[in-house]
mmCIF file of C-alpha atoms in Angstrom:
data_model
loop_
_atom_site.group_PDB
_atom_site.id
_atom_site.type_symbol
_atom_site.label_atom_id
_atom_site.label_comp_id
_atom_site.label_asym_id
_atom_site.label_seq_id
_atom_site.Cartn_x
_atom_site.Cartn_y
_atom_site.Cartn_z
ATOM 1 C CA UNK A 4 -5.431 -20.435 -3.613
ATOM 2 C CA UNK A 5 -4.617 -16.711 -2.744
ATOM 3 C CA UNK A 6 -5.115 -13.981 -5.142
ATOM 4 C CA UNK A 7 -5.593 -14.801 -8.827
ATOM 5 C CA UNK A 8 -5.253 -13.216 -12.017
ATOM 6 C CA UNK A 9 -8.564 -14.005 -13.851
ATOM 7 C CA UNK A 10 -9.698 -13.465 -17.542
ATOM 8 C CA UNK A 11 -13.181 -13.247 -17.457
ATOM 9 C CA UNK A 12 -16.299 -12.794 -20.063
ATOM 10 C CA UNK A 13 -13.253 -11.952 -22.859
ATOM 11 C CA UNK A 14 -15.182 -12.481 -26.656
ATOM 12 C CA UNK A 15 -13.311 -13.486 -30.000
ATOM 13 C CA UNK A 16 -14.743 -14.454 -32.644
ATOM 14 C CA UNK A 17 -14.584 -17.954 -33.788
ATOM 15 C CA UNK A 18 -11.295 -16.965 -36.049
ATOM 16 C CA UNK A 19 -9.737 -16.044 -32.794
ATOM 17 C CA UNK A 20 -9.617 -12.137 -33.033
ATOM 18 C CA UNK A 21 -10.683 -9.995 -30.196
ATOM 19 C CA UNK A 22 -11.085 -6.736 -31.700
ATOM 20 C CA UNK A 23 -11.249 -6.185 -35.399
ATOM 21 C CA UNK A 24 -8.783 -3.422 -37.902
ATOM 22 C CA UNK A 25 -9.264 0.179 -37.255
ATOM 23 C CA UNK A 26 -10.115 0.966 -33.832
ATOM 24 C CA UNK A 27 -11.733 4.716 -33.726
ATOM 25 C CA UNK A 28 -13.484 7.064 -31.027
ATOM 26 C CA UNK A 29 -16.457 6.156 -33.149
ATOM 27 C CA UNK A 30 -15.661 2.242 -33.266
ATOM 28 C CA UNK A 31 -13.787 0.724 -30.123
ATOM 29 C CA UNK A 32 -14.256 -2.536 -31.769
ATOM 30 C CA UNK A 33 -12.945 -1.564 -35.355
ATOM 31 C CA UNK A 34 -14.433 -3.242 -37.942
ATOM 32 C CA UNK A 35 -16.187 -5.784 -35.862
ATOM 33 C CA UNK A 36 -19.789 -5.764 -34.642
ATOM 34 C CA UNK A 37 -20.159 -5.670 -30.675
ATOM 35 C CA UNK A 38 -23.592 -7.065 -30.724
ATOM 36 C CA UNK A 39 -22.234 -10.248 -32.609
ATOM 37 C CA UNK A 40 -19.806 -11.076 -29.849
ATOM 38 C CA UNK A 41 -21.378 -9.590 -26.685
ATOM 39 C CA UNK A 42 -25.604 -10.954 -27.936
ATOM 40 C CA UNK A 43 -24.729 -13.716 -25.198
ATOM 41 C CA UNK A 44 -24.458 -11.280 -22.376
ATOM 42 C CA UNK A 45 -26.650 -8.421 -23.108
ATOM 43 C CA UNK A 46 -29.468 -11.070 -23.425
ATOM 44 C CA UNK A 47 -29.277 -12.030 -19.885
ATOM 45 C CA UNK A 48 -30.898 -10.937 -16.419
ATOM 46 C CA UNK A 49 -28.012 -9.578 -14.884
ATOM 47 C CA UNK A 50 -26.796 -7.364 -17.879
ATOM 48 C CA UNK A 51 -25.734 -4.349 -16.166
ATOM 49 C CA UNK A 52 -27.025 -2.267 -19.097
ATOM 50 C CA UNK A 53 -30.485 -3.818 -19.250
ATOM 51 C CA UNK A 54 -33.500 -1.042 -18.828
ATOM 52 C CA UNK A 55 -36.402 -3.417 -19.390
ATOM 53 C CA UNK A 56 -37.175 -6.357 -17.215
ATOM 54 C CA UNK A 57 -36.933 -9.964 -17.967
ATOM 55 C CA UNK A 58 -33.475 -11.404 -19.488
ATOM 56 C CA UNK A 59 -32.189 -15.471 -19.594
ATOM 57 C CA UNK A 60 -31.229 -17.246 -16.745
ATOM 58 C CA UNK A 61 -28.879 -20.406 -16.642
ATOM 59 C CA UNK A 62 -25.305 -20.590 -16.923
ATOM 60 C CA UNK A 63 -25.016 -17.455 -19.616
ATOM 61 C CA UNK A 64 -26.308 -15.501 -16.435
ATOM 62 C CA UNK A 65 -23.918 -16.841 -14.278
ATOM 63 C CA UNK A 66 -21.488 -15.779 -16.187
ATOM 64 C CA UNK A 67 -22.618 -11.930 -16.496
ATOM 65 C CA UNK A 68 -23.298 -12.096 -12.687
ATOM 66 C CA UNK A 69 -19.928 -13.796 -11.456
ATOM 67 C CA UNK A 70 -17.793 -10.669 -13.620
ATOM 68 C CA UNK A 71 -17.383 -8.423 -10.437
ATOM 69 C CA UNK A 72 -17.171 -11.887 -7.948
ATOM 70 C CA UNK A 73 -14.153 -11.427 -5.725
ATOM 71 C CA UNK A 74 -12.429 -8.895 -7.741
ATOM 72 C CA UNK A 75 -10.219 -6.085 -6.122
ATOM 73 C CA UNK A 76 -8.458 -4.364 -9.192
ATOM 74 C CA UNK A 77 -8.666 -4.692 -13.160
ATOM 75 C CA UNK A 78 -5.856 -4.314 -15.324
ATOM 76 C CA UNK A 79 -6.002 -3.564 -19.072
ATOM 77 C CA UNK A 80 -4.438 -2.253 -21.760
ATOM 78 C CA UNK A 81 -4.316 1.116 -23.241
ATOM 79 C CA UNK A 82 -6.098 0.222 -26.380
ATOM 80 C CA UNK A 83 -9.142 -0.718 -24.271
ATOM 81 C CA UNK A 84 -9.204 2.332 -22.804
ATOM 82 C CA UNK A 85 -8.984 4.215 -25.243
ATOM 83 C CA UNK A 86 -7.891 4.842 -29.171
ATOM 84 C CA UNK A 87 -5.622 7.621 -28.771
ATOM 85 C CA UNK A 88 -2.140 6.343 -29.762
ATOM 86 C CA UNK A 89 1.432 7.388 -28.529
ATOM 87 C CA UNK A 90 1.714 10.440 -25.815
ATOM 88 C CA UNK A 91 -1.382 12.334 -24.514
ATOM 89 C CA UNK A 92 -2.537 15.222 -26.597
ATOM 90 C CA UNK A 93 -5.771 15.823 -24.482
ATOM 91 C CA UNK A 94 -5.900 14.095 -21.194
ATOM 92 C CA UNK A 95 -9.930 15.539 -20.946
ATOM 93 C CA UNK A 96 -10.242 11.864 -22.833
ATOM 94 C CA UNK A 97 -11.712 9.717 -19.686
ATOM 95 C CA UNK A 98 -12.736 6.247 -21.406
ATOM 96 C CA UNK A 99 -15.573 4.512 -23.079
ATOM 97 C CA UNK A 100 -17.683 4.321 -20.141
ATOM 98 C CA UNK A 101 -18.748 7.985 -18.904
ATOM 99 C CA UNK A 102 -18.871 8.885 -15.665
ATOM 100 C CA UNK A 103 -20.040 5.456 -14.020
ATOM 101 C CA UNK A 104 -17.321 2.758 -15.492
ATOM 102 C CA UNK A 105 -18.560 -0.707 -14.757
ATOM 103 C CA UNK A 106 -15.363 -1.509 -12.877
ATOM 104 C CA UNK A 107 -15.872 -0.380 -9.306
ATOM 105 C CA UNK A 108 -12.311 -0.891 -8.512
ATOM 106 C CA UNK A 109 -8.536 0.549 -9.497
ATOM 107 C CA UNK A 110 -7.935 0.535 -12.951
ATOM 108 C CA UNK A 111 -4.612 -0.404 -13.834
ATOM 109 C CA UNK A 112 -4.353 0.988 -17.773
ATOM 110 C CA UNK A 113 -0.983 -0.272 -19.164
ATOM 111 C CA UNK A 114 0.613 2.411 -21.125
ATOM 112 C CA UNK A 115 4.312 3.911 -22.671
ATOM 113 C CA UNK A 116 3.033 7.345 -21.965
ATOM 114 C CA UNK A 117 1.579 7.579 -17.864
ATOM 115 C CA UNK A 118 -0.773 10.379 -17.392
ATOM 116 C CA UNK A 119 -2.100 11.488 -14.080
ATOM 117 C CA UNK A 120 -4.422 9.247 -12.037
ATOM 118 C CA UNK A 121 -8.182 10.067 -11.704
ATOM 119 C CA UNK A 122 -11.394 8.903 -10.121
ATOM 120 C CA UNK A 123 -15.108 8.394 -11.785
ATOM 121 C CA UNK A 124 -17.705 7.495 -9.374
ATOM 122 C CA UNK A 125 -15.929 4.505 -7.590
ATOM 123 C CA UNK A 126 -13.577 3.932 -9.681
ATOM 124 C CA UNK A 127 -10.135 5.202 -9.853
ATOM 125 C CA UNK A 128 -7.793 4.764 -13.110
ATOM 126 C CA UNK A 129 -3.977 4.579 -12.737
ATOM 127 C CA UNK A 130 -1.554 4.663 -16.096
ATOM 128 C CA UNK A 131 1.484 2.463 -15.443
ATOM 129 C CA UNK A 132 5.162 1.882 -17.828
ATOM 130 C CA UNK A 133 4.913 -1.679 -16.316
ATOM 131 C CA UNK A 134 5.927 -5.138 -17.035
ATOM 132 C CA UNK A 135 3.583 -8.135 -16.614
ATOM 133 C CA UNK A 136 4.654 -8.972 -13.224
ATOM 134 C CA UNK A 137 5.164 -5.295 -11.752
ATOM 135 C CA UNK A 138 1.404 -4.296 -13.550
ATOM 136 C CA UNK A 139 -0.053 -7.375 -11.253
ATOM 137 C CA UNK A 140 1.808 -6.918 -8.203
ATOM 138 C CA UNK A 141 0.643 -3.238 -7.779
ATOM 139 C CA UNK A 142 -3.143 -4.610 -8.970
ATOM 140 C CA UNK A 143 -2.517 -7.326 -6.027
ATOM 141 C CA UNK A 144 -1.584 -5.017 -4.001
ATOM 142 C CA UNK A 145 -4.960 -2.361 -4.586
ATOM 143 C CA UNK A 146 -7.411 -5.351 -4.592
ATOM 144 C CA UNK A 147 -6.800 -6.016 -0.667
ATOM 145 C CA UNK A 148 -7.017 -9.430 -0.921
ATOM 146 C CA UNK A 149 -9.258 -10.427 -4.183
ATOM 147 C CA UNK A 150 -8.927 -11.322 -7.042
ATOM 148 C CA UNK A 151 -7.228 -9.396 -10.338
ATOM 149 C CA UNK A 152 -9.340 -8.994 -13.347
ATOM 150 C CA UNK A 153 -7.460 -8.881 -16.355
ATOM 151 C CA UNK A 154 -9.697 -7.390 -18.668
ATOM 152 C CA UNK A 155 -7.944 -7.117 -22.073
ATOM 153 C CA UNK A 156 -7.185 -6.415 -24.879
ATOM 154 C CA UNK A 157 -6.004 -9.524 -26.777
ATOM 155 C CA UNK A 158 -2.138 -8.531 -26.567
ATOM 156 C CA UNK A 159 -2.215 -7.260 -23.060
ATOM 157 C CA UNK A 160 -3.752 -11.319 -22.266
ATOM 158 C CA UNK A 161 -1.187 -12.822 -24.701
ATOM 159 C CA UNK A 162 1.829 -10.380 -23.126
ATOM 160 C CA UNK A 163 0.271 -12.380 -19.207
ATOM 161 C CA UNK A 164 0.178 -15.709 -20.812
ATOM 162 C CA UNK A 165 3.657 -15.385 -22.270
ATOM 163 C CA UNK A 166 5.033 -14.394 -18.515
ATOM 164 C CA UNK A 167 3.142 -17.576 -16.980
ATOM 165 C CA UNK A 168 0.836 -15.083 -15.159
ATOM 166 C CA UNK A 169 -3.186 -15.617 -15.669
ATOM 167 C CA UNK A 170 -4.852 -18.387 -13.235
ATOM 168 C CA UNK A 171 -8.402 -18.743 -15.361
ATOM 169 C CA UNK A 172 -9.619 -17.828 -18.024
ATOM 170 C CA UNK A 173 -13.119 -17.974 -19.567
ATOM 171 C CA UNK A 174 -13.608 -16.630 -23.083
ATOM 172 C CA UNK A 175 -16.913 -17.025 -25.174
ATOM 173 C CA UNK A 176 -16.344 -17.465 -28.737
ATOM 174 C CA UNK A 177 -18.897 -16.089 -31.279
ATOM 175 C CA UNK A 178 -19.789 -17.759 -34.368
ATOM 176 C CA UNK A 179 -18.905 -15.157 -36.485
ATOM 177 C CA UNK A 180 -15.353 -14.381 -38.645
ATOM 178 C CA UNK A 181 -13.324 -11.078 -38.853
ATOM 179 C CA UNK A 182 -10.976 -11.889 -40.919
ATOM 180 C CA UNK A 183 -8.452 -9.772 -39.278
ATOM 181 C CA UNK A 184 -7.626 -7.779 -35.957
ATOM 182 C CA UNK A 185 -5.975 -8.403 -32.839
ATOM 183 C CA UNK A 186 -5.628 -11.897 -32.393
ATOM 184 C CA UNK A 187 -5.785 -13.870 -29.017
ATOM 185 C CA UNK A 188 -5.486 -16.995 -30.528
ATOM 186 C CA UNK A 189 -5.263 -19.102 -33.619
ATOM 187 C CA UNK A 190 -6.369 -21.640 -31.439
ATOM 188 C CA UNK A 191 -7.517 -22.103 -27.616
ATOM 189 C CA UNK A 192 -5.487 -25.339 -27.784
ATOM 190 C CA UNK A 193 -2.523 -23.383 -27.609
ATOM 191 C CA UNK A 194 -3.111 -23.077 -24.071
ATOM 192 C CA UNK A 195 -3.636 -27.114 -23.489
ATOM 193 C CA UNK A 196 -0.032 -26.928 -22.208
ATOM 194 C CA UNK A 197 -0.651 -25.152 -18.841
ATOM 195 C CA UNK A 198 -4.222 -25.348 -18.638
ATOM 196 C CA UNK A 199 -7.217 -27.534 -18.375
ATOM 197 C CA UNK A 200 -9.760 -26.882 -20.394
ATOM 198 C CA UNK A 201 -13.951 -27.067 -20.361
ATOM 199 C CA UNK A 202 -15.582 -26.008 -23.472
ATOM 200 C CA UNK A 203 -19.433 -25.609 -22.528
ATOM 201 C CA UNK A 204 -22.570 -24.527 -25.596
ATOM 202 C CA UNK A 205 -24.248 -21.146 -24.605
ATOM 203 C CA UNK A 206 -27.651 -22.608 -23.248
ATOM 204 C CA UNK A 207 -28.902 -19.774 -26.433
ATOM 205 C CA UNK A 208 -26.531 -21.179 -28.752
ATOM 206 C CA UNK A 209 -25.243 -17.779 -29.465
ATOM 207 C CA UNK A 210 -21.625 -18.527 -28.122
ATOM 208 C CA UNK A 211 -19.597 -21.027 -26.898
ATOM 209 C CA UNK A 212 -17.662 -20.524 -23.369
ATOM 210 C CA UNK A 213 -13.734 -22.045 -22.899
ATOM 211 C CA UNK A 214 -13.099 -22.571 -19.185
ATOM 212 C CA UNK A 215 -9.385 -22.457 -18.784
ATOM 213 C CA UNK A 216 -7.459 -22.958 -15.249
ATOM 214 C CA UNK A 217 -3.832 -24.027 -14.919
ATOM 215 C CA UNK A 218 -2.987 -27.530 -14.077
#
């Protein structure tokens, strides 16, 4: 199938949003609660973060294990990498992660303001003025050969489905409301258009996980 542009392990809650209002240093998630929409993940085996042994297996762990699968390059937007807005007062700001991000690849952060590149550990992030297309055929072009992660945030996936570009998709929706935020969807069948569509229960019951992939 050559490379693809996958969405993978993306959480909204079940009123669609992906983030909630007022994103801060403090609060990447604004007024949402991480632990209600990640629970799913962190409970598993392979949970990158997990210090203590044990964890669920099944499909929930198949999930957290098959996130770095194939996958050459991630792209997001600037609001997941940070919650600075317009141009760079302090470039010292390096992400969420410290210095090991989880990505293991080039970073492809989509911004109006580019800032030098840098690397942390293995990974190397790159701030692009790109459109949809251009953003994935310079992440194509890094990954060698995999797979492109598109990691999110809700308007950077919405600004790829609008240009016809994601492949798959899997998104676990929480049972739990915001109310408000950035929105990915008012409802996953918008999609039913391009895509076919699984929708399979969390074997914990904590989520449930939309399988999308274009007809």
């Amino acid at each position: 199938m050559g490379q693809l542009l996958r969405v993978q392990n993306f959480m909204v809650s079940s009123d669609g949003f992906g983030t909630g209002e007022g994103q801060s240093l403090e609060r990447p998630f604004g007024h949402a609660d991480p632990g209600a929409l990640f629970s799913w993940a962190g409970a598993t085996a392979s949970w990158p973060n997990r210090t203590d042994p044990g964890g669920s297996r099944g499909l929930d762990d198949y999930f957290t294990r098959d996130f770095a699968r194939n996958i050459g390059a991630e792209i997001m937007g600037r609001n997941k990498f940070s919650p600075l807005r317009g141009p760079w007062e302090n470039e010292d700001w390096r992400g969420w992660w410290g210095d090991e991000p989880p990505f293991h690849t080039p970073v492809f952060v989509l911004t109006h303001h580019p800032r030098p590149s840098f690397t942390l550990s293995d990974t190397t992030f790159h701030f692009i003025d790109a459109d949809p297309a251009t953003a994935l055929a310079r992440a194509k072009e890094a990954a060698q050969g995999k797979d492109v992660r598109l990691g999110g945030g809700a308007t950077t996936i919405r600004e790829f489905l609008d240009a016809d570009l994601v492949d798959t998709l899997h998104v676990a929706v929480a049972p739990v409301k915001l109310g408000a935020g950035v929105r990915l969807w008012d409802s996953p069948e918008e999609l039913l258009d391009r895509f076919h569509c699984d929708v399979v229960p969390s074997p914990g019951g904590q989520v449930t996980h939309h399988l999308f992939w274009r007809k």
